[in-house]
Amino acid sequence: MPTIARGYAATDASKPLTPFTFERRDPNPDDVVISIKYSGICHTDIHQARNEWGNAVYPMVPGHEIAGIVTAVGSKVTKFKVGDHVGVGCFVDSCVGCATRDFDNEQYMPGLVFTYNGLEADGKTATQGGYSDSIVVKEGYVLAIPENLPLDASAPLLCAGVTLFSPLRHYNVGPGKKVAIIGMGGLGHLSVKIGSAMGADITVLSQTLSKKEDGLKLGAKEYYATSDASTFDKLAGAFDLIICTVSAEIDWNAYLGLLKINGTMVLLGIPEKAIPVHAFSLVPGRRSLAGSMIGSIKETQEMLDFCGKHGIVSEIEKIGIEQVNEAFERVLKSDVRYRFVIDMASIA
Amino acid sequence: MPTIARGYAATDASKPLTPFTFERRDPNPDDVVISIKYSGICHTDIHQARNEWGNAVYPMVPGHEIAGIVTAVGSKVTKFKVGDHVGVGCFVDSCVGCATRDFDNEQYMPGLVFTYNGLEADGKTATQGGYSDSIVVKEGYVLAIPENLPLDASAPLLCAGVTLFSPLRHYNVGPGKKVAIIGMGGLGHLSVKIGSAMGADITVLSQTLSKKEDGLKLGAKEYYATSDASTFDKLAGAFDLIICTVSAEIDWNAYLGLLKINGTMVLLGIPEKAIPVHAFSLVPGRRSLAGSMIGSIKETQEMLDFCGKHGIVSEIEKIGIEQVNEAFERVLKSDVRYRFVIDMASIA
């Protein structure tokens, strides 16, 4: 039987999200039915709800940082049982319609089915996300959330967490590595927690020192204001890896100058304008500018297990779903420490 | 006793090179005295002679693709003896005045002493390069040229050869890797030879098909004209590695689109203008744009040994030193297949 889901949807690029009731599919044998308890608010949700990437289909229920509890499983499901704490991230299927399947890199492959504003494998049913009280997802795209982690603060791990965990792992971050994190927001504060738990020496580069105390408390060794030009002299050639969590226009070549020989700067966001990279920033030092986007299901589970082991969750501000439009405005002003999480108990 | 060297020097940014006689230093116990037999002409020589990088000191004897024969060694020299075939590349000392020394990456460290238009470790004596009949170099910066390779066509390996060998090795090029080479000039044709000898599947991307026959003969599997827009559709997502040997303004994001997931495009030259990289070219595919500059002494020797084993040398056009100014003009027009080498026997 299909489940009736209650949530909040965008119905138009310029209107606030409003209550919306819709059907979740009748579970297939390989599906897991999840009662959504918490849903994180990612900046992407705003881009999508407001059609800033030009591909919005309405009504749209955003949300891809989903934490909940299993309420039913299909007959072929082996990894989950009723009552398990589980999560769903940015996609709910992958390599759909592709001849080649690559489950180490499925997030980069064609045929990815996004958790919302996407189309199911049938090519016609719209996917709807986590700003709702239930979801039905194929077992292979459901993640186990360690029982020792609070569900509410685990929700942001499903997108923000893996988005930064993936490059930290890919570039072998660990003891002896010096890593800079540009930006001390949702992604940034989790980078500090996860990167320092990996044993790396973490430096935060933020516009001001307003969150310095938090940064050091969460595990950063050093914290610098990038509005102070002397920061770039002091830290020239200092880092093996720089993770850029901001999409603002910054002085890219100045940041590239902070890399050691063989160092890499990784973009996680999509700045609006092209990045003017001077070859002199890369060639004399074998430096790289790279991109990274979320992570594979395998990496996401590895990240959750890592966070379970180290007791890492997001710093959150919990809200009722009726506050979602206000929360969007506050996200745009970076006025949140450090991630909004919607408490789905607020859907009455 | 100092040696009197005869060569050709630039005396001014706007004048042709002219005959020039100067002194080479009295060899120190760790020095090797080399009778220069051949000297390759690198595009850098033109930039330097014409002060296009703003740091020219005149008179300047260019040349950093040096092949010759040992005529004397200092008392502490152990690796070379009179009669050995040897080479000298882009630098003749490194990490001078530095506390940290890194002999895997010395080409990127401060304290590098360039073979010409540099200053010796004493901080005042100008270095003079290979457009001359002798040079005195510290043993640690002299390379052994395998005896089975012709000396003349080996000269370009000392700069062009290692410039492309270094990134091919750094990015683990070998069987199963698909590599594109942008440009079929001095660097490009050697990339084809060395990359295919490493076992990789090499594709040349050149403006036209005018050198296609050469490219396939030298080892390329495929050869495409980039003036044909369909090339970019055909080869989308095809390459693990792209080596860019040109410094012209090209459609960078179109080339980045030819990379596979996790692929890297490596710049070897320094285009005049900043490269406008769209984050969309890097983020959805974990792609990278990287730089690379010459190679370490260790890598240079490894490259020469590799070339010895595989019988690889440059395709050259040999000239007398009196033709050097004409050769400069032809290099600027890419009118050479594929590297000019000055025969020092022409200095009379």
Coordinates of N, CA and C in Angstrom, one line a residue, chain A residues 104-105 107-109 166 170-171 261-262 267-271 273-280 282-293 299, chain B residues 104-105 107-109 166 170-171 261-262 267-271 273-280 282-293 299:
Chain A
D104 N 32.3 2.9 -6.8 CA 33.2 3.7 -6.1 C 33.0 5.2 -6.4
N105 N 32.4 5.4 -7.5 CA 32.3 6.8 -8.0 C 30.9 7.1 -8.6
Q107 N 28.5 8.8 -7.6 CA 28.0 10.2 -7.5 C 28.4 11.0 -8.7
Y108 N 29.4 10.5 -9.5 CA 29.9 11.3 -10.7 C 29.4 10.7 -12.0
M109 N 28.6 9.6 -11.9 CA 28.2 8.9 -13.1 C 26.9 9.4 -13.6
S166 N 34.7 12.9 1.8 CA 35.2 12.3 0.6 C 36.6 12.9 0.2
H170 N 40.1 11.0 0.1 CA 40.7 10.9 -1.3 C 42.1 11.4 -1.3
Y171 N 42.3 12.5 -0.5 CA 43.7 13.1 -0.5 C 44.5 12.6 0.7
I261 N 54.3 22.5 -2.0 CA 54.7 21.8 -3.2 C 53.8 20.5 -3.2
N262 N 53.2 20.2 -4.4 CA 52.3 19.0 -4.6 C 51.0 19.2 -3.9
L267 N 37.6 22.4 -4.5 CA 36.3 23.1 -4.5 C 35.2 22.2 -4.2
L268 N 34.4 22.6 -3.2 CA 33.2 21.8 -3.0 C 31.9 22.5 -3.5
G269 N 32.0 23.8 -3.7 CA 30.9 24.6 -4.2 C 31.1 24.9 -5.6
I270 N 30.1 25.6 -6.1 CA 30.1 26.0 -7.5 C 30.0 27.6 -7.6
P271 N 31.1 28.3 -7.5 CA 31.0 29.7 -7.6 C 30.3 30.1 -9.0
K273 N 30.9 32.6 -11.1 CA 31.8 33.0 -12.2 C 33.0 32.0 -12.3
A274 N 33.5 32.0 -13.5 CA 34.8 31.2 -13.7 C 35.9 31.7 -12.8
I275 N 36.7 30.7 -12.4 CA 37.8 31.0 -11.5 C 39.0 31.4 -12.3
P276 N 39.6 32.6 -12.2 CA 40.7 32.9 -13.0 C 42.0 32.4 -12.4
V277 N 42.4 31.2 -12.9 CA 43.6 30.6 -12.3 C 44.9 31.0 -13.1
H278 N 45.8 31.6 -12.4 CA 47.1 31.9 -13.1 C 48.0 30.6 -13.1
A279 N 48.5 30.3 -14.3 CA 49.4 29.1 -14.4 C 50.5 29.2 -13.4
F280 N 51.0 30.4 -13.1 CA 52.0 30.6 -12.1 C 51.6 30.1 -10.7
L282 N 50.1 27.3 -10.2 CA 50.0 25.8 -10.3 C 51.4 25.2 -10.7
V283 N 52.0 25.8 -11.8 CA 53.1 25.2 -12.4 C 54.4 25.1 -11.5
P284 N 54.8 26.3 -10.9 CA 56.0 26.2 -10.1 C 55.7 25.6 -8.7
G285 N 55.4 24.4 -8.6 CA 55.1 23.8 -7.3 C 54.2 22.6 -7.4
R286 N 53.9 22.2 -8.7 CA 53.1 21.1 -9.0 C 51.8 21.1 -8.2
R287 N 51.2 22.2 -8.1 CA 50.0 22.4 -7.3 C 48.7 22.0 -8.2
S288 N 47.6 21.8 -7.6 CA 46.4 21.4 -8.3 C 45.2 22.2 -7.7
L289 N 44.3 22.4 -8.6 CA 42.9 22.9 -8.2 C 42.0 21.8 -8.6
A290 N 41.2 21.2 -7.7 CA 40.4 20.1 -8.0 C 39.0 20.4 -7.5
G291 N 38.1 19.5 -7.9 CA 36.7 19.6 -7.4 C 36.3 18.3 -6.8
S292 N 35.3 18.4 -6.0 CA 34.7 17.2 -5.3 C 33.3 17.4 -5.1
M293 N 32.5 16.3 -5.2 CA 31.0 16.4 -5.1 C 30.5 15.3 -4.3
E299 N 31.4 5.4 0.6 CA 32.1 6.5 1.4 C 31.2 7.1 2.5
Chain B
D104 N 63.7 15.4 -3.8 CA 62.7 14.8 -4.7 C 61.9 15.9 -5.4
N105 N 62.1 17.1 -4.9 CA 61.3 18.2 -5.5 C 62.1 19.5 -5.6
Q107 N 63.4 21.1 -7.9 CA 63.0 22.1 -8.9 C 61.9 23.1 -8.5
Y108 N 61.2 22.7 -7.4 CA 60.2 23.6 -6.9 C 60.6 24.4 -5.7
M109 N 61.8 24.2 -5.2 CA 62.2 24.8 -4.0 C 62.9 26.1 -4.2
S166 N 58.2 13.9 -16.0 CA 57.9 14.0 -14.6 C 56.4 13.9 -14.4
H170 N 54.5 11.0 -12.3 CA 53.8 11.5 -11.1 C 52.4 11.0 -11.1
Y171 N 51.8 10.9 -12.3 CA 50.4 10.5 -12.4 C 50.2 9.1 -12.8
I261 N 36.3 10.7 -14.9 CA 36.1 10.9 -13.4 C 37.5 10.7 -12.8
N262 N 37.9 11.6 -11.9 CA 39.2 11.6 -11.2 C 40.4 11.9 -12.2
L267 N 49.2 21.4 -16.8 CA 49.8 22.5 -17.6 C 51.3 22.4 -17.5
L268 N 52.0 22.5 -18.6 CA 53.5 22.6 -18.5 C 54.0 24.0 -18.9
G269 N 53.2 24.7 -19.6 CA 53.6 26.1 -19.9 C 52.8 27.1 -19.1
I270 N 53.2 28.3 -19.4 CA 52.6 29.4 -18.6 C 51.8 30.3 -19.6
P271 N 50.6 30.1 -19.8 CA 49.8 31.0 -20.7 C 49.8 32.4 -20.1
K273 N 47.5 34.8 -20.0 CA 46.3 35.2 -19.2 C 45.9 34.2 -18.3
A274 N 45.2 34.6 -17.2 CA 44.6 33.6 -16.3 C 43.7 32.7 -17.0
I275 N 43.6 31.5 -16.5 CA 42.7 30.4 -17.2 C 41.4 30.4 -16.5
P276 N 40.3 30.7 -17.2 CA 39.0 30.8 -16.6 C 38.4 29.4 -16.4
V277 N 38.6 28.9 -15.2 CA 38.1 27.5 -14.9 C 36.7 27.6 -14.3
H278 N 35.7 26.9 -15.0 CA 34.4 26.8 -14.4 C 34.4 25.7 -13.4
A279 N 33.9 26.0 -12.2 CA 33.8 24.9 -11.2 C 33.1 23.7 -11.7
F280 N 32.1 23.9 -12.6 CA 31.4 22.8 -13.2 C 32.3 21.9 -14.0
L282 N 35.2 20.9 -12.9 CA 36.0 20.2 -11.9 C 35.2 19.4 -10.9
V283 N 34.1 20.0 -10.4 CA 33.4 19.4 -9.2 C 32.6 18.2 -9.6
P284 N 31.8 18.2 -10.7 CA 31.0 16.9 -10.9 C 31.9 15.9 -11.7
G285 N 32.9 15.3 -11.0 CA 33.8 14.4 -11.7 C 35.1 14.3 -11.0
R286 N 35.2 15.1 -9.9 CA 36.5 15.1 -9.1 C 37.7 15.3 -10.0
R287 N 37.6 16.2 -11.0 CA 38.7 16.4 -11.9 C 39.6 17.5 -11.3
S288 N 40.8 17.5 -11.9 CA 41.8 18.5 -11.4 C 42.5 19.2 -12.6
L289 N 42.9 20.4 -12.3 CA 43.8 21.2 -13.2 C 45.1 21.3 -12.4
A290 N 46.2 20.8 -12.9 CA 47.4 20.9 -12.2 C 48.5 21.5 -13.0
G291 N 49.6 21.8 -12.3 CA 50.8 22.3 -13.1 C 52.0 21.4 -12.8
S292 N 53.0 21.5 -13.7 CA 54.2 20.7 -13.5 C 55.3 21.5 -14.1
M293 N 56.5 21.4 -13.5 CA 57.7 22.2 -14.0 C 58.9 21.4 -14.0
E299 N 64.7 12.4 -11.1 CA 63.7 12.1 -12.2 C 64.4 12.2 -13.6

